[in-house]
Short mmCIF file of C-alpha atoms in Angstrom, two decimals:
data_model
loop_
_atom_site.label_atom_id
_atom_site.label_comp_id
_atom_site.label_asym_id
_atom_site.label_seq_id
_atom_site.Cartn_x
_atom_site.Cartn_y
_atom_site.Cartn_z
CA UNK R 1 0.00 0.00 0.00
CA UNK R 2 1.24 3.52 -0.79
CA UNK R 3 2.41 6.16 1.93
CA UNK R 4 -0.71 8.23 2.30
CA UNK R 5 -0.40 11.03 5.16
CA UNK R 6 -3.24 11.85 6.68
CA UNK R 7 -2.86 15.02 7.89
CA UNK R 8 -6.47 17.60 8.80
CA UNK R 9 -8.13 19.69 6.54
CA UNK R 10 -6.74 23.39 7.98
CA UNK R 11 -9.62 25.74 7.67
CA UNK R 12 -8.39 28.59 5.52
CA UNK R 13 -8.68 26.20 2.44
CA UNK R 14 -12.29 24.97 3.06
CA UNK R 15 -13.19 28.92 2.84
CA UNK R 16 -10.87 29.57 -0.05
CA UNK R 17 -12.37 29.52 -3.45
CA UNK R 18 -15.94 29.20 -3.22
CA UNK R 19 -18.29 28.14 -5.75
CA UNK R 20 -19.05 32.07 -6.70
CA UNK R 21 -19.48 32.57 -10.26
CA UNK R 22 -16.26 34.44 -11.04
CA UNK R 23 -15.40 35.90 -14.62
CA UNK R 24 -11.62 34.11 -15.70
CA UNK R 25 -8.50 35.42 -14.07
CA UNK R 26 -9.95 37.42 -11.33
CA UNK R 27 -9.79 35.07 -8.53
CA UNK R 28 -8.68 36.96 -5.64
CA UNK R 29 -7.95 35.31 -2.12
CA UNK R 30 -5.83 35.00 0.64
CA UNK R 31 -2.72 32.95 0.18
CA UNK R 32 -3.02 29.88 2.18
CA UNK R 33 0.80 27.64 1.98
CA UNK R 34 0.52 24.39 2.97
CA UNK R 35 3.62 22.07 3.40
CA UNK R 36 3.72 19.72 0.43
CA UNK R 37 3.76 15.80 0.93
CA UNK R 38 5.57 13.42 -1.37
CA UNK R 39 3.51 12.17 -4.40
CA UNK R 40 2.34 8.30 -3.94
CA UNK R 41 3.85 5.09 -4.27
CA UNK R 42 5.06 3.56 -7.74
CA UNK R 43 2.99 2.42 -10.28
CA UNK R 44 3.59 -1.03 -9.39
CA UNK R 45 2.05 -0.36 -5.31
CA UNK R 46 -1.11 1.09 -6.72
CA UNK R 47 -1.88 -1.83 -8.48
CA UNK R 48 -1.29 -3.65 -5.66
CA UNK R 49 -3.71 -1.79 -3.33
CA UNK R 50 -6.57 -2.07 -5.99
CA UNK R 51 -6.08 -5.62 -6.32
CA UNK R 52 -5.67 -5.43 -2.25
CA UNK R 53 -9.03 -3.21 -1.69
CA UNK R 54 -10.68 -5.52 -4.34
CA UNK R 55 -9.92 -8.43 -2.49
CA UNK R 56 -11.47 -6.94 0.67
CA UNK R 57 -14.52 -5.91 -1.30
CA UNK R 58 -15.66 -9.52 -2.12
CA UNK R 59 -14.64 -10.60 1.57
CA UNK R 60 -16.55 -8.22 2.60
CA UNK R 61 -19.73 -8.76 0.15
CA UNK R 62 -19.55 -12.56 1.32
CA UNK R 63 -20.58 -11.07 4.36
CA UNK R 64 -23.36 -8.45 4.26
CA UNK R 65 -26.14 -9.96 5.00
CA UNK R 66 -24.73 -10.24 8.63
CA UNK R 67 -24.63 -7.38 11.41
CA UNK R 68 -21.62 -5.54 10.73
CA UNK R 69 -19.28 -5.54 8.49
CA UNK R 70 -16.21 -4.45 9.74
CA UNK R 71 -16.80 -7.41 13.00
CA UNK R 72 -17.14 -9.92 9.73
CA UNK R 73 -13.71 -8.88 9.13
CA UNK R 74 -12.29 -8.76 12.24
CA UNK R 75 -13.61 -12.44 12.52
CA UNK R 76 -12.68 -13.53 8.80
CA UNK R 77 -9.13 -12.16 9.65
CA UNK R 78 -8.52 -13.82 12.68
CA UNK R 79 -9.33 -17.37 11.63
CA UNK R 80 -6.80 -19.14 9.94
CA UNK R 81 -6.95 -20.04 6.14
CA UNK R 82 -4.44 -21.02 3.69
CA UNK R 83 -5.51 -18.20 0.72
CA UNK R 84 -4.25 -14.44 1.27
CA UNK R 85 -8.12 -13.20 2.93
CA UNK R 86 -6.55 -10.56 4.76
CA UNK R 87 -7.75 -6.76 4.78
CA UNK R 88 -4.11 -5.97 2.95
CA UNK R 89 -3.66 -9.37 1.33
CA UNK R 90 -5.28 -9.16 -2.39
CA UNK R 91 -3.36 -11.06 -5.48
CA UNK R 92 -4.48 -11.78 -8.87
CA UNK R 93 -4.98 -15.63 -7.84
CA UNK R 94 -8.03 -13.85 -5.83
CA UNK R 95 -10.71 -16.53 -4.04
CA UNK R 96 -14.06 -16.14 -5.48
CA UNK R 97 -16.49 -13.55 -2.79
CA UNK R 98 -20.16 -15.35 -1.92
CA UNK R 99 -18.97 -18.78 -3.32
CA UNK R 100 -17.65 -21.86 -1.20
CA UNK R 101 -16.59 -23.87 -4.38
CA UNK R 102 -13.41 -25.33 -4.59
CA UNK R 103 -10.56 -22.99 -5.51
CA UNK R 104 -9.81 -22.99 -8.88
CA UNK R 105 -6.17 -23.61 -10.54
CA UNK R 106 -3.74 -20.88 -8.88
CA UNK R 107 -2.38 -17.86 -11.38
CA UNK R 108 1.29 -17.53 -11.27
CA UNK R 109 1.30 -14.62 -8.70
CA UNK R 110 2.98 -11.33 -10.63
CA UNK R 111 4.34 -10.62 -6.71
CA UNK R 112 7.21 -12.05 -5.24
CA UNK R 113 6.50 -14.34 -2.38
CA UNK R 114 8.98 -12.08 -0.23
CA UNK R 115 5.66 -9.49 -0.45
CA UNK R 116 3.17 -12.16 -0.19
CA UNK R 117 5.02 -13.17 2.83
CA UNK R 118 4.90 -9.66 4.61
CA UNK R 119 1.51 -8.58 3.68
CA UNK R 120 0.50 -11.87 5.60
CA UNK R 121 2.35 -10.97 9.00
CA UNK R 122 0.57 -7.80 9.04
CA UNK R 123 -3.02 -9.15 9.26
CA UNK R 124 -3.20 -9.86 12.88
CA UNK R 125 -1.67 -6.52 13.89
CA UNK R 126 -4.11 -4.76 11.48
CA UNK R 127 -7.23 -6.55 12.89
CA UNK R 128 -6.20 -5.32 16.49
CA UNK R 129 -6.08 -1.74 14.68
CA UNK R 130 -9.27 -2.04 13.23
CA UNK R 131 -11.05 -2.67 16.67
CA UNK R 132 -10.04 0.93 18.00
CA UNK R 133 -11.18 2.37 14.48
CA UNK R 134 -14.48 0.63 14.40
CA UNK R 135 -15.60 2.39 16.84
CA UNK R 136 -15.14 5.94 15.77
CA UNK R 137 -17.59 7.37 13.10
CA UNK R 138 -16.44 8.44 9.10
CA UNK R 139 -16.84 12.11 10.10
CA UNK R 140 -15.10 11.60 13.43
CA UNK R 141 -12.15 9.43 11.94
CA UNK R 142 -11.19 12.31 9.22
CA UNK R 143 -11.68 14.93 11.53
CA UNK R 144 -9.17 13.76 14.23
CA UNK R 145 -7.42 10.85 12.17
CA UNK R 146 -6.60 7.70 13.02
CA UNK R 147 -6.14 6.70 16.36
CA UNK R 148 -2.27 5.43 17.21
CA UNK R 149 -1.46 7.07 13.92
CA UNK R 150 -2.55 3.33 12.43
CA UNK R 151 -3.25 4.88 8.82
CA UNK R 152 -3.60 1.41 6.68
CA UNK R 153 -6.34 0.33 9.44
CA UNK R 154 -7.78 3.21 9.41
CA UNK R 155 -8.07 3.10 5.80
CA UNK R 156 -9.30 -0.33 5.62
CA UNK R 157 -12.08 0.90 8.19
CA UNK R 158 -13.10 3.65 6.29
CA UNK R 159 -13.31 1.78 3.32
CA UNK R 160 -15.71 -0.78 5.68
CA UNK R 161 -17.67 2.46 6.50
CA UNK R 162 -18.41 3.81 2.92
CA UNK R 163 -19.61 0.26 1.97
CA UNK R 164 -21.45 -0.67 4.75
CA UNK R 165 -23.47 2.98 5.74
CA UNK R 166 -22.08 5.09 2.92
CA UNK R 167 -21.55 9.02 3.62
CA UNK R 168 -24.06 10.98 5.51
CA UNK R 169 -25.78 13.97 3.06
CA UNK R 170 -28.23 15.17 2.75
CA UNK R 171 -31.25 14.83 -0.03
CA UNK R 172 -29.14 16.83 -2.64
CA UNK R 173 -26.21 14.95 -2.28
CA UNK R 174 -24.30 17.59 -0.04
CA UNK R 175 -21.86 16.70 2.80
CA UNK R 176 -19.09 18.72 4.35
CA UNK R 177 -17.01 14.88 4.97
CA UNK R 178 -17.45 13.72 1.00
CA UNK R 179 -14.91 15.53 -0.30
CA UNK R 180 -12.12 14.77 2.05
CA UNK R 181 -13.12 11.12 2.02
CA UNK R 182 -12.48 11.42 -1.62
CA UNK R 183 -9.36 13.06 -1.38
CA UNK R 184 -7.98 10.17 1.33
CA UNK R 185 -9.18 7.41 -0.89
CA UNK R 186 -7.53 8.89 -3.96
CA UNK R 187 -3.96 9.07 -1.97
CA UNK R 188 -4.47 13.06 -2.99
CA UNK R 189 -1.95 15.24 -2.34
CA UNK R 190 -2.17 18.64 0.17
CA UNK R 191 -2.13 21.20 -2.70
CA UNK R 192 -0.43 24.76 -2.31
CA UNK R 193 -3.36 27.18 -3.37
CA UNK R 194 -0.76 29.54 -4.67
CA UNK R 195 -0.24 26.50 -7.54
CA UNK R 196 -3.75 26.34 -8.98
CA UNK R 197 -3.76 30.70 -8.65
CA UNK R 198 -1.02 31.00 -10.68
CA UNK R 199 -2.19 28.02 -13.40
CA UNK R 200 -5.52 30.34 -13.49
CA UNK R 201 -3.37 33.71 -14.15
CA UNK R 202 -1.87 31.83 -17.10
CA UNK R 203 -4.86 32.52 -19.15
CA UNK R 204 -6.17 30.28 -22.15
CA UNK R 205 -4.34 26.75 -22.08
CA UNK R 206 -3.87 25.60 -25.23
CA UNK R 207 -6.99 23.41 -24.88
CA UNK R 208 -9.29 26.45 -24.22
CA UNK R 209 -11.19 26.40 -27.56
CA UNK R 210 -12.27 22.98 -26.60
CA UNK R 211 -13.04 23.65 -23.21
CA UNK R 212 -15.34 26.58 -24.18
CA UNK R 213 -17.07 24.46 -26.36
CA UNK R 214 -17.95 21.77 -23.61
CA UNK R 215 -18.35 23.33 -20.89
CA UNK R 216 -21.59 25.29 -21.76
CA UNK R 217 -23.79 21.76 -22.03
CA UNK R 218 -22.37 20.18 -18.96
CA UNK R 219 -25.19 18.78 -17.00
CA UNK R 220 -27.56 21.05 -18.41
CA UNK R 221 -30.58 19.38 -17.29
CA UNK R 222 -29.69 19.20 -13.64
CA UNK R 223 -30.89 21.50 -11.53
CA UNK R 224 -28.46 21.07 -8.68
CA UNK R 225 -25.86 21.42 -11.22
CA UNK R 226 -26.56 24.53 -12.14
CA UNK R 227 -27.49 26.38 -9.48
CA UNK R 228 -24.25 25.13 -7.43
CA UNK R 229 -21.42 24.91 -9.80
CA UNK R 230 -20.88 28.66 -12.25
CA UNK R 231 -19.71 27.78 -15.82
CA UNK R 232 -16.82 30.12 -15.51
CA UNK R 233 -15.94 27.75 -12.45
CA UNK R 234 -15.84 24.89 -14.48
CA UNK R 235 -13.53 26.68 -17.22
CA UNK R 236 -11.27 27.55 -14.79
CA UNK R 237 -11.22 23.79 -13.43
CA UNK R 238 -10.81 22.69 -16.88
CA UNK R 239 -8.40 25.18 -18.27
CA UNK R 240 -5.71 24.62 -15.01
CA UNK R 241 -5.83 20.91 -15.18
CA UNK R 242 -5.45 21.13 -19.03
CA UNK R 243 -2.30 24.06 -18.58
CA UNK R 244 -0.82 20.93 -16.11
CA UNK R 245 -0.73 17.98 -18.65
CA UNK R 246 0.75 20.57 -20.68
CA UNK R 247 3.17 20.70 -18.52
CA UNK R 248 3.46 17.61 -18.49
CA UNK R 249 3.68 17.01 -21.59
CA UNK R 250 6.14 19.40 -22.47
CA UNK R 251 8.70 17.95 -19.70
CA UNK R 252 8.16 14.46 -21.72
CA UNK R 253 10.06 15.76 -24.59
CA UNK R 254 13.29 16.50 -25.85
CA UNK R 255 14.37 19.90 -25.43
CA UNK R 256 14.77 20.44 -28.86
CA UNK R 257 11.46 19.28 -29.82
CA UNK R 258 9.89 21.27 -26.54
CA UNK R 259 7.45 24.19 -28.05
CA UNK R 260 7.74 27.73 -25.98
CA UNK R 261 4.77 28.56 -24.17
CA UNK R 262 3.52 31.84 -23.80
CA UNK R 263 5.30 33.87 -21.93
CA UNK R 264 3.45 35.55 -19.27
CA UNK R 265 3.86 39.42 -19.88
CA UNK R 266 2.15 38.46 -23.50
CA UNK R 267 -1.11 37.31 -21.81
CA UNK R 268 -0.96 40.02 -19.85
CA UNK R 269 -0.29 42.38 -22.95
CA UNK R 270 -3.04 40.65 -24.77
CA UNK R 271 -5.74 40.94 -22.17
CA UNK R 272 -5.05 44.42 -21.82
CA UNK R 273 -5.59 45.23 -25.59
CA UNK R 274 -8.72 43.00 -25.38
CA UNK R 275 -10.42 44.87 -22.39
CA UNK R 276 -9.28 48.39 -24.16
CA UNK R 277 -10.79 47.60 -27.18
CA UNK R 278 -14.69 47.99 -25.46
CA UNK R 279 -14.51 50.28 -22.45
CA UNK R 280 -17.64 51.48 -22.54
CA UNK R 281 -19.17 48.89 -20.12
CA UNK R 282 -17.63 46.76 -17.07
CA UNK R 283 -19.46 43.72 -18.45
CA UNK R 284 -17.61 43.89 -21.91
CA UNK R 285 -14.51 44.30 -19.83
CA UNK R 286 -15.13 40.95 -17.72
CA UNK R 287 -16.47 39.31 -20.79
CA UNK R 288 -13.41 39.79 -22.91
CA UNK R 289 -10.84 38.97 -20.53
CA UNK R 290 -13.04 35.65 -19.84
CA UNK R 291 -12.82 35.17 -23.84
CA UNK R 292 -9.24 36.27 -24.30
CA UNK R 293 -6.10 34.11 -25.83
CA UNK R 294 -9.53 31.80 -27.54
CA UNK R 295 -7.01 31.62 -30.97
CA UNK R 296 -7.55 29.85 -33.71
CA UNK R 297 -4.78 27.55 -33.32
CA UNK R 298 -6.21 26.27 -29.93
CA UNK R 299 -8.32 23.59 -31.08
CA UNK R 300 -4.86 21.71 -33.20
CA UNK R 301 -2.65 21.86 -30.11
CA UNK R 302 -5.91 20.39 -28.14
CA UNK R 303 -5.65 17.41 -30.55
CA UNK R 304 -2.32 16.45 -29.16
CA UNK R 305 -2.76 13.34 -26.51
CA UNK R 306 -3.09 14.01 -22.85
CA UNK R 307 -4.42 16.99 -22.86
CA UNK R 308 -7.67 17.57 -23.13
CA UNK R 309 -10.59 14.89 -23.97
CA UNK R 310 -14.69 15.45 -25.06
CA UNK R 311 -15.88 14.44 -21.42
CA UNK R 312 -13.78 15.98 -18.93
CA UNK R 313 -16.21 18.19 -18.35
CA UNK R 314 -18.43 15.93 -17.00
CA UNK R 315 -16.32 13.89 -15.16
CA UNK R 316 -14.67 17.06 -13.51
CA UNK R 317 -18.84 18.29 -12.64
CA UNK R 318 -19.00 15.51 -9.68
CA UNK R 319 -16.09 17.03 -8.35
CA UNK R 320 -16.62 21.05 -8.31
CA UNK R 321 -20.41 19.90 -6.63
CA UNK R 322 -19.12 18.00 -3.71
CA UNK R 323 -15.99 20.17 -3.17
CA UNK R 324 -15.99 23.36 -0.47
CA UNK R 325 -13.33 24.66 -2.78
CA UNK R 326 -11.95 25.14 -6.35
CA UNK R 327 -8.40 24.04 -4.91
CA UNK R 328 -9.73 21.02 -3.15
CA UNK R 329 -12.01 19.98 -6.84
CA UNK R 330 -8.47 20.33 -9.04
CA UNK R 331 -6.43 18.54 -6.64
CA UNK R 332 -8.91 15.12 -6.76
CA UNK R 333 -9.58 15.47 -10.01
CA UNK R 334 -6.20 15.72 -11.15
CA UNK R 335 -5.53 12.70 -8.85
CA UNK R 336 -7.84 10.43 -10.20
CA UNK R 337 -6.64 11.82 -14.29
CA UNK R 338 -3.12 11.09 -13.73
CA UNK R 339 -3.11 8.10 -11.23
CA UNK R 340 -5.87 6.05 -11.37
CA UNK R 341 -7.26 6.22 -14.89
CA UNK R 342 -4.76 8.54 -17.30
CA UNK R 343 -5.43 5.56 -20.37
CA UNK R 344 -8.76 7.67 -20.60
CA UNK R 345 -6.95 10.35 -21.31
CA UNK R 346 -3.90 9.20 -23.40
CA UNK R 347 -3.78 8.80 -27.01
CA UNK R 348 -6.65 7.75 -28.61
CA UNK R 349 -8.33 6.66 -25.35
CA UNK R 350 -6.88 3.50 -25.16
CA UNK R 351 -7.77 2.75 -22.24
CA UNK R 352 -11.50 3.50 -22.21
CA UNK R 353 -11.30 1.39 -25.21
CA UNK R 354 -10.05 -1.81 -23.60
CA UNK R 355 -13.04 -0.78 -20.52
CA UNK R 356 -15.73 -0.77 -23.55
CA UNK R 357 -14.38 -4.41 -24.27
CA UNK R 358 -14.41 -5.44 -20.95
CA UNK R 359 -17.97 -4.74 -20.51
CA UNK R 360 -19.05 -6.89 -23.18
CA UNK R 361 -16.79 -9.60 -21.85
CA UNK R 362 -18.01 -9.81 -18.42
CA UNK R 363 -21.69 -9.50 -19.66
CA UNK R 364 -21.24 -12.44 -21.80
CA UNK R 365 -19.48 -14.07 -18.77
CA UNK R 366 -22.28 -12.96 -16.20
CA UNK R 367 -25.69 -13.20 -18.68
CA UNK R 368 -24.83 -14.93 -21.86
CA UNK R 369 -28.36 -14.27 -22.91
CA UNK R 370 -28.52 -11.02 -22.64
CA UNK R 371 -25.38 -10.72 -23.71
CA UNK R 372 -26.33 -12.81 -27.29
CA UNK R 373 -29.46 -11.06 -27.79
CA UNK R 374 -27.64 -7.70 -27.56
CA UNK R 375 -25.05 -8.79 -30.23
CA UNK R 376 -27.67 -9.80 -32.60
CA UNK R 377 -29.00 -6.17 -32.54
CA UNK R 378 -25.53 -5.03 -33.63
CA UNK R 379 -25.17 -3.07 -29.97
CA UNK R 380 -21.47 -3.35 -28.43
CA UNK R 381 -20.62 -1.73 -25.37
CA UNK R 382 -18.84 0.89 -27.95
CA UNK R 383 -21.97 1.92 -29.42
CA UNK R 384 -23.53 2.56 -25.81
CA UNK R 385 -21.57 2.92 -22.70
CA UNK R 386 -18.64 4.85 -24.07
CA UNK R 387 -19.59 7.99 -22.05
CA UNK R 388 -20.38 5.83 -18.90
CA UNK R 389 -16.67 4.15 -18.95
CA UNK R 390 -15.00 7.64 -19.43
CA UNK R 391 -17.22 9.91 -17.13
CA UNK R 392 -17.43 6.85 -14.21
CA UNK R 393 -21.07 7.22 -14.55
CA UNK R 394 -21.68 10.80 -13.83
CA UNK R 395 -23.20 11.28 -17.30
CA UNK R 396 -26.03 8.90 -15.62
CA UNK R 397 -28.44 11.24 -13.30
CA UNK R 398 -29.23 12.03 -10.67
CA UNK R 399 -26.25 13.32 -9.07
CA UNK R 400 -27.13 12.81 -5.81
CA UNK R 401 -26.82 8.88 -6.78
CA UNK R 402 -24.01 9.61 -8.86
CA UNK R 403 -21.93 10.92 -5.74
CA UNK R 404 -22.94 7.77 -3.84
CA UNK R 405 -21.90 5.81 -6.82
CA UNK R 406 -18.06 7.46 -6.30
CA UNK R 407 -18.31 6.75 -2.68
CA UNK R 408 -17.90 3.22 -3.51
CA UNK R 409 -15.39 3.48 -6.59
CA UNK R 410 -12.96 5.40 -4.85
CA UNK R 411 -13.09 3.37 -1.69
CA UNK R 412 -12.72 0.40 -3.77
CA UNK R 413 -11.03 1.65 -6.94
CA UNK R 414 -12.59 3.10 -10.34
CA UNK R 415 -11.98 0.10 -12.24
CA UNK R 416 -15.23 -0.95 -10.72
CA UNK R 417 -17.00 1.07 -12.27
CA UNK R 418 -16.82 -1.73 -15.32
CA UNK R 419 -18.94 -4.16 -13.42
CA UNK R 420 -21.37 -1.39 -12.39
CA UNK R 421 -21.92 -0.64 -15.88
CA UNK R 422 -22.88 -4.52 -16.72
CA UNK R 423 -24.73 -4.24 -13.17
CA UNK R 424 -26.52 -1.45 -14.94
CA UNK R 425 -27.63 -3.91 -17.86
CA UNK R 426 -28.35 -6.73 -15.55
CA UNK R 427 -31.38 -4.44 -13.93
CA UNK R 428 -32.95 -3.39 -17.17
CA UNK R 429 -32.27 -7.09 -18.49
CA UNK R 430 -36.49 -7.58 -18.51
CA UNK R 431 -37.17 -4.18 -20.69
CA UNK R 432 -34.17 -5.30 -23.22
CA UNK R 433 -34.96 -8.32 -23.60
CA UNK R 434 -38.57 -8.02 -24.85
CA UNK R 435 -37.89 -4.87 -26.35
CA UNK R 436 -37.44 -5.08 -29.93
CA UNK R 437 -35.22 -2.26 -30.52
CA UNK R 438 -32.97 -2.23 -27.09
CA UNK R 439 -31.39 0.47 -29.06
CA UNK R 440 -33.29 3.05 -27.96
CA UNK R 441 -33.35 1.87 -23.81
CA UNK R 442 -29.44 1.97 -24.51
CA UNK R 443 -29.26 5.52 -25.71
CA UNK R 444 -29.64 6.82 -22.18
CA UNK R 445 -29.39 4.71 -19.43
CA UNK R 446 -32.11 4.33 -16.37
CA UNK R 447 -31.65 7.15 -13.71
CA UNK R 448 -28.74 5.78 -11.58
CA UNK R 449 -29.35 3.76 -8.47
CA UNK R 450 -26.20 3.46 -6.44
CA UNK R 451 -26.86 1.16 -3.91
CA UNK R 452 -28.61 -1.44 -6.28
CA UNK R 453 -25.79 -1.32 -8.43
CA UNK R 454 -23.48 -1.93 -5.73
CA UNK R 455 -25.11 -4.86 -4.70
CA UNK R 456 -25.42 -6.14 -7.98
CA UNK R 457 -21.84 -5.44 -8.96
CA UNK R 458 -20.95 -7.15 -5.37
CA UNK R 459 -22.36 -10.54 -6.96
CA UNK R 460 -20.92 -9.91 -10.34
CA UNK R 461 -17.76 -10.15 -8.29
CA UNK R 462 -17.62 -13.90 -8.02
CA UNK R 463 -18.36 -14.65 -11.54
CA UNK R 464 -15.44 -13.19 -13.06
CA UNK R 465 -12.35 -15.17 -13.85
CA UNK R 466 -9.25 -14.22 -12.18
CA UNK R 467 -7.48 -13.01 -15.30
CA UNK R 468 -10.60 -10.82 -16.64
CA UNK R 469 -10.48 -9.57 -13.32
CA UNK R 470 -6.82 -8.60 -13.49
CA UNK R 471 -7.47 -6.81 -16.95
CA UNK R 472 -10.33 -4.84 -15.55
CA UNK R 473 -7.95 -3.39 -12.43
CA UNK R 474 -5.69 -2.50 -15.04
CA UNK R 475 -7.21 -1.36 -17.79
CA UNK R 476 -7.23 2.18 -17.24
CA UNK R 477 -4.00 2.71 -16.43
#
């Protein structure tokens, strides 16, 4: 499991950047400087803690029918067994959740049985952690943090938590623990605001173009949306995390092949002829420099890989809701782009891609009939759940559900959010089935229901072969 400090919200950044609709570039706030912790673990340790958190998931599943969860794994963890069934002890040779059938031939593990070996001496002193833990409530245990500084129990409790009672809000979705939950699970780090300011004062990323021409339909037909989240709030979101894989980008290549950005006294020479050239009203003032540096050339360099992708906007929306602050929506988002899933946006979105074919193959695995009678009416999971595998669902409403349906991604990993999409089609199996053009169910999906997807994905869980199940942890990555 990665490092992940866990260190309390300080309260000048949940004021800092509220959701005010704000015209581009004219942010103002206090600066707030927060000590910077080291980015997470290696490649090679996140995959291990989603196969790890995965495993726990189907433990845990097995178990929910019972009392609580989190004594079901206190139990399972203190009785001995020869399989890895421990809260930190998940491998690709995974046992099957909800099934006592015989384990079936081992997978060559792809970790070295020095790791296996250590993971397994930590279960006992983890299940003594998790007792002190289960007491304390979600709110309580990221207000104050983990008791005896125990972060991977405290982790594997929270985790218990979100799946068991989910997080307290409130009938639009709103809580003031969501987005810090969010921001643990995603191993997020503590962002200096001064960082995302000075991305903002930039101006127009090379993306903008694009960005402008997305960000006007997001979520149109949601109320909360929109009366919540400001456009020019979701530009700004946009246009910083696009300026960063710019960045990024840029630091990927050779030197010589490096193009020079903008240099800052241009923008600022720009925006000044832009504003001069109306100065009749404030509002043509606020409206050009919102519109300034939109050039021509924008939408070419936005073309380039890993920068910016038709959808971010509404995968970013979940985020900007549930946050308190701007600072605190980039830094998740970002997160979850660049760690978790950044195959959806590399390339030619390889990555959601190889989700869209995983879909199809677990729904053949899990309902072959359904799955046949879909493929006889020409409909592939690319035809109609290519915005649910690159949005995570949040293109489904309503977004109160949509937010619940995160809760349990990120505590579990957003690779899950294949077998939620073929839980999806398992619950409107009846209506497609005897309807003669599924085509048109397909086009938009049923509103979401998070917690009957999350059971049904829960007993998808045990129907998937180990190796499909490997794929689907990595396939955005």
């Amino acid at each position: 499991m990665s490092n992940l400090s866990w260190d309390p919200i300080p309260p000048a950044a949940a004021a800092l950047q509220q959701q005010h609709p704000q015209p581009f570039n004219t942010i103002t706030a206090t600066n707030f400087t927060t000590q910077l912790h080291a980015p997470p673990s290696p490649h090679t340790h996140r995959v291990l803690r989603k196969l790890q958190s995965a495993h726990n998931l189907g433990a845990a599943a097995r178990n929910s029918s019972q009392s609580s969860l989190i004594s079901q794994q206190i139990l399972q963890e203190s009785t001995p067994t020869p399989s890895l069934r421990g809260t930190l002890n998940r491998s690709p040779q995974r046992n099957r959740a909800n099934s006592d059938a015989a384990t079936p031939p081992t997978v060559p593990s792809v970790f070295p049985n020095n790791i296996l070996m250590s993971l397994n001496n930590k279960r006992t002193a983890l299940s003594r952690s998790l007792k002190a833990v289960d007491t304390m409530s979600l709110d309580r245990l990221v207000r104050e943090g983990p008791p005896d500084g125990d972060v991977e129990a405290a982790l594997e409790s929270a985790r218990l938590k979100v799946l068991d009672q989910g997080i307290r809000s409130d009938g639009d979705g709103m809580s003031r623990t969501r987005i810090y939950v969010w921001l643990i699970f995603l191993d997020a780090p503590i962002l200096n605001t001064d960082e995302y300011l000075g991305l903002i004062h930039r101006g127009a990323s090379p993306a903008y173009s694009k960005i402008r021409n997305d960000t006007f339909r997001t979520l149109t037909t949601d109320p909360l949306f929109r009366r919540r989240v400001s456009e020019a709030s979701l530009i700004r979101l946009l246009n910083a995390i696009a300026w960063k894989l710019h960045d990024a980008k840029e630091e990927r290549r050779p030197t010589s092949s490096r193009q020079s950005l903008v240099p800052a006294d241009s923008v600022s020479s720009s925006r000044s002829d832009v504003s001069q050239a109306d100065t009749s009203s404030s509002a043509a003032k606020n409206r050009a420099r919102a519109l300034t540096l939109t050039t021509e050339d924008s939408d070419a360099t936005a073309s380039e890989p890993g920068t910016y992708v038709q959808g971010m906007n509404v995968l970013a929306a979940p985020f900007l809701y549930a946050a308190r602050s701007e600072v605190e929506a980039f830094s998740a988002f970002l997160t979850l782009l660049t760690k978790e899933c950044p195959g959806y946006i590399r390339g030619a979105m390889d990555g959601v891609h190889r989700g869209l074919a995983l879909v199809d193959k677990v729904l053949a695995i899990v309902d072959p009939r359904l799955s046949s009678y879909l493929t006889t009416k020409g409909l592939s999971a690319e035809i109609y759940a290519f915005p649910s595998v690159l949005t995570l669902c949040a293109c489904t409403p309503p977004l109160p559900e949509v937010l619940r349906h995160w809760d349990f991604l990120f505590a579990y990993g957003p690779h899950l959010n294949i077998l939620c999409i073929v839980a999806q089609l398992v619950l409107m199996r009846t209506e497609l089935l005897t309807s003669i053009n599924p085509n048109k169910l397909l086009r938009s999906f049923p509103a979401l229901r998070a917690e009957q997807v999350k059971r049904t994905a829960l007993a998808i869980i045990k129907m998937i072969p180990d190796d499909v199940y490997e794929q689907i942890v990595k396939h955005a990555l």
